[in-house]
Short mmCIF file of C-alpha atoms and ligand atoms in Angstrom, two decimals:
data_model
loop_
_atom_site.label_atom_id
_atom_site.label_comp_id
_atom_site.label_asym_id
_atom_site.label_seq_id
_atom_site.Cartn_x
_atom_site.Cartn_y
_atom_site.Cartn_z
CA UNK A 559 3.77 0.79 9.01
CA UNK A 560 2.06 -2.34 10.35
CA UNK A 561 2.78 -3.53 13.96
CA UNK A 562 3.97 -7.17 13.58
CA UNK A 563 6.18 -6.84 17.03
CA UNK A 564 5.90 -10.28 17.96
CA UNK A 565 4.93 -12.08 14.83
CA UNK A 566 6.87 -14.67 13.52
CA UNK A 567 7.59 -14.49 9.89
CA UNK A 568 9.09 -17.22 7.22
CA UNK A 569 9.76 -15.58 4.02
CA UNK A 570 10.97 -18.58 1.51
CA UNK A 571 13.36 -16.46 -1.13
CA UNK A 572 14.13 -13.33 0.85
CA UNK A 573 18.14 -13.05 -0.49
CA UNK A 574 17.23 -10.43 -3.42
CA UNK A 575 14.26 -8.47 -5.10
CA UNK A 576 11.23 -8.75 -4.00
CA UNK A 577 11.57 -11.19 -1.37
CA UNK A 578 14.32 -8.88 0.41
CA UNK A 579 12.09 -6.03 0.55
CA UNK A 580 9.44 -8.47 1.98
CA UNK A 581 11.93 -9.41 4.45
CA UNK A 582 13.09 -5.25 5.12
CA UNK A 583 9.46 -4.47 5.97
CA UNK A 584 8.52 -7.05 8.48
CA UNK A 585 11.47 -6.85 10.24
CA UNK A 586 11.17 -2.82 10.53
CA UNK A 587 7.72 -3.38 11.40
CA UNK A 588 8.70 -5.38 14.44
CA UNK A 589 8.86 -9.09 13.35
CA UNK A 590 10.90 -11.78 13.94
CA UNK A 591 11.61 -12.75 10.73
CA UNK A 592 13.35 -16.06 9.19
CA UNK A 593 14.25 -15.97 5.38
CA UNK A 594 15.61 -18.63 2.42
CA UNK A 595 18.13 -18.36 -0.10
CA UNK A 596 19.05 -20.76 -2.62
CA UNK A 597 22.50 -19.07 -4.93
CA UNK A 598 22.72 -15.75 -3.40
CA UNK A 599 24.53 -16.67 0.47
CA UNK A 600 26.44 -13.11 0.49
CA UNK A 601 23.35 -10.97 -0.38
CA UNK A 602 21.53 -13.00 2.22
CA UNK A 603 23.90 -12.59 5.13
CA UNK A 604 24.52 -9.14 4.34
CA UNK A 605 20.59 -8.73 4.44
CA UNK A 606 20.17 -10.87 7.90
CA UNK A 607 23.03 -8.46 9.19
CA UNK A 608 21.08 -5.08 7.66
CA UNK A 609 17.89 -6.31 9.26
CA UNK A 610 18.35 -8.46 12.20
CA UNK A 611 17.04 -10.98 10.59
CA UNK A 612 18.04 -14.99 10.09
CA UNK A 613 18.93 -16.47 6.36
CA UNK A 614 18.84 -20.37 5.98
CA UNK A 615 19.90 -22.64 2.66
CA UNK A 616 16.87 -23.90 1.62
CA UNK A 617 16.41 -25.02 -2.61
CA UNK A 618 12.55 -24.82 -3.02
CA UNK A 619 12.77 -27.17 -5.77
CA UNK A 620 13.54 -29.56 -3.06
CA UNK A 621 10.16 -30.48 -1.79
CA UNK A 622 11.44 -31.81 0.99
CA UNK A 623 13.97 -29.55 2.07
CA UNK A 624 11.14 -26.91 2.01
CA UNK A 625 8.86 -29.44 3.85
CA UNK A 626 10.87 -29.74 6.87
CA UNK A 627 12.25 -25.88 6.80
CA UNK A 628 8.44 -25.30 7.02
CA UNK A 629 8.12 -27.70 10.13
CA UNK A 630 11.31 -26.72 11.96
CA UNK A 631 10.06 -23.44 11.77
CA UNK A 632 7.24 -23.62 14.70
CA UNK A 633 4.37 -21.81 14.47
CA UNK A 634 4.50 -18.98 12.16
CA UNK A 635 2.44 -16.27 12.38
CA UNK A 636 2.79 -15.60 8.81
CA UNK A 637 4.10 -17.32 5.86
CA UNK A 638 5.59 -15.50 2.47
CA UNK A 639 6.23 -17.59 -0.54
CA UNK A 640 8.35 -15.79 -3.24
CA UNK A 641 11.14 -17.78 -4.37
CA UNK A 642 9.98 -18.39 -7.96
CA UNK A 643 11.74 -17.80 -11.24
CA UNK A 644 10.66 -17.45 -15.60
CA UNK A 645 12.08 -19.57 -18.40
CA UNK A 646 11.69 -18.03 -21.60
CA UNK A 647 11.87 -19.28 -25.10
CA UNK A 648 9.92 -21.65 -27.24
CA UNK A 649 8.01 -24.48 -25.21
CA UNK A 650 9.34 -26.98 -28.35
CA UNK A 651 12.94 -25.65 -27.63
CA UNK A 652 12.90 -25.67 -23.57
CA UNK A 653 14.35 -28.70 -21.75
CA UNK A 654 11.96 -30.72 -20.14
CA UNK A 655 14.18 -30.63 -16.77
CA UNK A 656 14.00 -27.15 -16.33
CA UNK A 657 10.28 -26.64 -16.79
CA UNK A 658 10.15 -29.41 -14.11
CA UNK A 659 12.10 -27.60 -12.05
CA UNK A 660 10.11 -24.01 -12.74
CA UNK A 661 7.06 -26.08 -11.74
CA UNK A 662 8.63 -27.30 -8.66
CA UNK A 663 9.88 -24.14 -7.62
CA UNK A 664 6.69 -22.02 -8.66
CA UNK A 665 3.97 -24.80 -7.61
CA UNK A 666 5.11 -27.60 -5.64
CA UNK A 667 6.81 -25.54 -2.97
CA UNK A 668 4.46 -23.03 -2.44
CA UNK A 669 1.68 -25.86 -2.06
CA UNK A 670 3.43 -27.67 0.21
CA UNK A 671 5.01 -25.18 2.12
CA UNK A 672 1.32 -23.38 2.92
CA UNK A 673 0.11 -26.88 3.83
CA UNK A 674 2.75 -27.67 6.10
CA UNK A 675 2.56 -24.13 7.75
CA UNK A 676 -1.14 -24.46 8.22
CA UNK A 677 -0.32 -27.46 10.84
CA UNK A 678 1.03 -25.29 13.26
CA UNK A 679 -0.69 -21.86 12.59
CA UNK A 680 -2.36 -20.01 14.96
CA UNK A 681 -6.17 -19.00 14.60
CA UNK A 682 -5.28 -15.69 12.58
CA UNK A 683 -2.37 -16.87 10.30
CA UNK A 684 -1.64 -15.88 7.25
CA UNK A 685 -0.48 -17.44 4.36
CA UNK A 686 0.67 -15.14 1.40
CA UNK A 687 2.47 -16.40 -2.26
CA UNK A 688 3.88 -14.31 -4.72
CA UNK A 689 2.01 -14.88 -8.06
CA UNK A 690 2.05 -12.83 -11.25
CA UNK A 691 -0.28 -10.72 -13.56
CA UNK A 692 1.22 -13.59 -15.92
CA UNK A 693 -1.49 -16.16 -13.95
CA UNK A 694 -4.25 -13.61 -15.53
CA UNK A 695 -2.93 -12.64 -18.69
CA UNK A 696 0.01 -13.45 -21.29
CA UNK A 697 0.54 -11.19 -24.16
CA UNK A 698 3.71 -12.46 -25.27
CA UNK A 699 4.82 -15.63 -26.85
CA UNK A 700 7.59 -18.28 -25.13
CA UNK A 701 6.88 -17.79 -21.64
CA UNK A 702 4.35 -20.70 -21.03
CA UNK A 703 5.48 -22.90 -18.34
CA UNK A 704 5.41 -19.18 -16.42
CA UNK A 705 2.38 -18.45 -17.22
CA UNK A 706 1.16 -22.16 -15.75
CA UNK A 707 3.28 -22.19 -12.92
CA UNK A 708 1.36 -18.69 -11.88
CA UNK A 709 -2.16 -19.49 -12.81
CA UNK A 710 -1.82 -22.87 -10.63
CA UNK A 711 -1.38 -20.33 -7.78
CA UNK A 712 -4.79 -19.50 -8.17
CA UNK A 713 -6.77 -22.36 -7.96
CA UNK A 714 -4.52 -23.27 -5.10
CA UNK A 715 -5.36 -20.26 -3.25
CA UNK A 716 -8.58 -20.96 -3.35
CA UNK A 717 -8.87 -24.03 -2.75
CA UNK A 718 -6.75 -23.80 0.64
CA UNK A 719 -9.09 -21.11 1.57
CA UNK A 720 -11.49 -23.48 1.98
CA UNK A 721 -9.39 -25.71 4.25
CA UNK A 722 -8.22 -23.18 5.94
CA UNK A 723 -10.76 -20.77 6.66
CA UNK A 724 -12.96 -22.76 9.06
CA UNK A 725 -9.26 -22.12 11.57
CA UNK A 726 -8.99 -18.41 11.07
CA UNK A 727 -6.14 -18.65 8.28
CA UNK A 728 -5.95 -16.82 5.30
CA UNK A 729 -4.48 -17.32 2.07
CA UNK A 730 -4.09 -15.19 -0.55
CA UNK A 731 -1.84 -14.50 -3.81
CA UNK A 732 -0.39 -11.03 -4.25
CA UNK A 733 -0.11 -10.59 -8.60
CA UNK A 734 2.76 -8.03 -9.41
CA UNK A 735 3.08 -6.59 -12.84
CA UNK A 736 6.56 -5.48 -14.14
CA UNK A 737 9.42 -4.68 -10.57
CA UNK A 738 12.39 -3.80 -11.32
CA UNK A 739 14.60 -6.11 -9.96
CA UNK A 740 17.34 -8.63 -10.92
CA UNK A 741 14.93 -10.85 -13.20
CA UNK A 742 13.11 -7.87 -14.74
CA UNK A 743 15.49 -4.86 -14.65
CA UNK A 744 13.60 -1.37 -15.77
CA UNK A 745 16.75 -0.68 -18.09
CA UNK A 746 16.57 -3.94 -19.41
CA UNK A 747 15.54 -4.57 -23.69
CA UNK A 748 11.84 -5.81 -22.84
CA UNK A 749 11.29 -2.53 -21.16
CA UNK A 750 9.30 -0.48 -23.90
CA UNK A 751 6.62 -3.34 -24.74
CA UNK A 752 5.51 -3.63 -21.30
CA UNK A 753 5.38 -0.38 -20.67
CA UNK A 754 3.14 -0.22 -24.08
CA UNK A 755 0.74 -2.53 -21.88
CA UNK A 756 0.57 -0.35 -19.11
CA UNK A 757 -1.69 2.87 -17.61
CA UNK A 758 1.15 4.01 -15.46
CA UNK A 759 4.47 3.18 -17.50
CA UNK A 760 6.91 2.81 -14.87
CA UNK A 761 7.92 -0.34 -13.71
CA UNK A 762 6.74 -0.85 -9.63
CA UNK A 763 9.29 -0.98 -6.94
CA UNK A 764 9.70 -4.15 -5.06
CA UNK A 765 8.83 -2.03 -1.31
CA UNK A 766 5.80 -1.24 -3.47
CA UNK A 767 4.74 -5.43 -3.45
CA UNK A 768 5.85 -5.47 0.34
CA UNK A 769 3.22 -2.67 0.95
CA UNK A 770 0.62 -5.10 -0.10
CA UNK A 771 1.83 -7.78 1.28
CA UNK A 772 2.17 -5.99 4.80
CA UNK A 773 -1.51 -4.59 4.77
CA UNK A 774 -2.65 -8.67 3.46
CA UNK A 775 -0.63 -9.79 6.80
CA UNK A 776 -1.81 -7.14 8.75
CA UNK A 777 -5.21 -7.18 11.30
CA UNK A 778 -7.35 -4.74 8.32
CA UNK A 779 -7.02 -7.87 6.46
CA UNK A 780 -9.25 -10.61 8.25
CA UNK A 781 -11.75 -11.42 5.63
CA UNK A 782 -9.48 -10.88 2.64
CA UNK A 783 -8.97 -14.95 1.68
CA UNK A 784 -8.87 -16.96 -1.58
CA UNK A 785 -8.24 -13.72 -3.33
CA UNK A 786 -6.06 -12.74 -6.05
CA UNK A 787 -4.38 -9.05 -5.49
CA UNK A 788 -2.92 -7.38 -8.31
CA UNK A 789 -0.35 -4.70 -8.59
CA UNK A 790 0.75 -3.69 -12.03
CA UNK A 791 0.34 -0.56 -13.41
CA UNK A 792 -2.89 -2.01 -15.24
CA UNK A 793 -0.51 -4.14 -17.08
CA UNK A 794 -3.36 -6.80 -17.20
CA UNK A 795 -6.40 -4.55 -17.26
P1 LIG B 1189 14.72 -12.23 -8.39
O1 LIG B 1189 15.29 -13.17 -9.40
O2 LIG B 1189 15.21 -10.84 -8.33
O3 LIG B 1189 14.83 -12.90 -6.93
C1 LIG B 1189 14.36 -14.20 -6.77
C2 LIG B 1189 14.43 -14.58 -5.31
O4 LIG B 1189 13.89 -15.91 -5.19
C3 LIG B 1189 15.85 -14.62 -4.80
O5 LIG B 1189 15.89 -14.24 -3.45
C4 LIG B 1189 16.20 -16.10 -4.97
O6 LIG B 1189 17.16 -16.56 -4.04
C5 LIG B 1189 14.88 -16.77 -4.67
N1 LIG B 1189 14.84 -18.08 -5.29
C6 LIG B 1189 14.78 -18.37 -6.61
N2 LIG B 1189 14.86 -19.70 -6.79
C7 LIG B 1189 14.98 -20.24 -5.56
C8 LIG B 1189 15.14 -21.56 -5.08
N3 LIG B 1189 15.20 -22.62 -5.90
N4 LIG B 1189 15.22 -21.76 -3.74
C9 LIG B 1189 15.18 -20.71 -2.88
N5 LIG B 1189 15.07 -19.43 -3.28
C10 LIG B 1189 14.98 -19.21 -4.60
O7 LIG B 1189 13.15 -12.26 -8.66
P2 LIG B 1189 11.99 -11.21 -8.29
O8 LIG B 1189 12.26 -10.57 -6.99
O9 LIG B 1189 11.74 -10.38 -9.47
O10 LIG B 1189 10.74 -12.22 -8.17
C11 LIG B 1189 10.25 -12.68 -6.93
C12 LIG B 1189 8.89 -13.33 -7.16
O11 LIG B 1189 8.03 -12.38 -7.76
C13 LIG B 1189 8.92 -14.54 -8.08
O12 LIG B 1189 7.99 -15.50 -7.63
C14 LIG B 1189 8.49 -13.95 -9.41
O13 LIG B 1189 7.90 -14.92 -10.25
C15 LIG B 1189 7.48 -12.92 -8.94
N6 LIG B 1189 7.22 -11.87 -9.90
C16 LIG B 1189 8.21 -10.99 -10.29
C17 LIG B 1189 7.93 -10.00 -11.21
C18 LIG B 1189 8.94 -9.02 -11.68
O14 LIG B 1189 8.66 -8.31 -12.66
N7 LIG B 1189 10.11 -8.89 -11.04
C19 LIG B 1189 6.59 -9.87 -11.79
C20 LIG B 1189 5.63 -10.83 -11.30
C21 LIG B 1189 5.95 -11.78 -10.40
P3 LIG B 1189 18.69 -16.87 -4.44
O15 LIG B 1189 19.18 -15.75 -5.29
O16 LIG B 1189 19.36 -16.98 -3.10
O17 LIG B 1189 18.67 -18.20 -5.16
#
């Protein structure tokens, strides 16, 4: 446990997976914590009721809409962007539209929304996306525009580092392997082949990513910026 008593937190896509554990440990740890959803309003109110937490609407493919969700915000303490999604198949078969939309959702938001948040931080902010092992390595074919979306991360991370450093904000991209959650169930058929990639052939639990992304919020974390932060089982080792 982290003491974030205090802090205030924006989580953009907190409703499920990943993002809702995100949003269960800040709020346990203390914070006052804000979270988006996009399709999934009952999972998100029942969440903001479990946690004492706030859901708003917000599509991050909207630029936008995640622009001035960003900006109504106030000063956050720390921002968490995780609302991202995969398209698979082959790139000649995908439609154009919805790789536009992956990049918006995957690239354009985050960029934007750590920007925007950056305005009003506080000497000490942090700034914290949700990448993939897929920006570092991609062993399997029709899953391109993914891969992109999550090496862009990277470069943007460390570029905003730069920016951002000389206030006392940090930004940094947390990597996860395989967690089992709705877009990558542990019973579901791709299960065995990433496993085969794997030291530790289980895949991780979404409070698992929140434990990193605490400790990367947290005060131990200071000089931790620009920095990719990988959690997979040695799925990309
Ligand atoms: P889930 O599909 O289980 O959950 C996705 C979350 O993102 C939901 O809360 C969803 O909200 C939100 N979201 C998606 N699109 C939008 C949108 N347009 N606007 C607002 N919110 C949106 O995914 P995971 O929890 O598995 O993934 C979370 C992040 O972790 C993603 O960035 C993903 O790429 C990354 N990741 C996941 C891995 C895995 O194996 N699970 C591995 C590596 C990275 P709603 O349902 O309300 O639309």
């Amino acid at each position: 446990m982290t003491d974030f008593q205090g802090k205030s937190v924006l989580v953009l896509g907190g409703s499920r997976g990943i993002g809702a554990a995100i949003v269960r440990r800040f709020a346990s740890d203390g914070a006052k914590v804000v979270f988006t959803y996009n399709g999934s309003r009952e999972a998100a109110e029942q969440l903001a009721a479990e946690t004492g937490s706030s859901a708003v609407p917000t599509d991050s493919s909207d630029r936008d809409a995640v622009i001035a969700r960003v900006r109504d915000s106030g000063p956050l303490d720390i921002l968490v962007v995780n609302a991202g999604f995969a398209l698979f198949g082959d790139a000649l078969d995908l439609d154009p539209d919805e790789v536009d939309r992956l990049i918006r959702v995957n690239v354009t938001a985050p960029y934007h929304a750590s920007v925007e948040a950056a305005r009003q931080m506080p000497e000490g902010g942090r700034i914290i996306v949700i990448g993939s092992v897929n920006g570092d390595r991609m062993p399997l074919p029709g899953m391109a525009s993914y891969a992109l979306s999550k090496s862009a991360l990277q470069g943007m991370a460390r570029g905003l580092a730069r920016d951002f450093g000389p206030r006392g904000i940090t930004i940094n991209i947390v990597q996860p392997g395989p967690i089992d959650t709705d877009a990558n169930p542990e019973d579901g058929p791709m299960r065995d082949l990433m496993h085969s990639f794997m030291a530790i052939k289980r895949h991780g639990r979404p409070e698992e990513v929140a434990g990193m992304v605490a400790w990367l919020a947290g005060p131990e974390a200071g000089f931790v910026t620009g920095a990719m932060h990988t959690i997979d089982g040695a799925f990309g080792a």
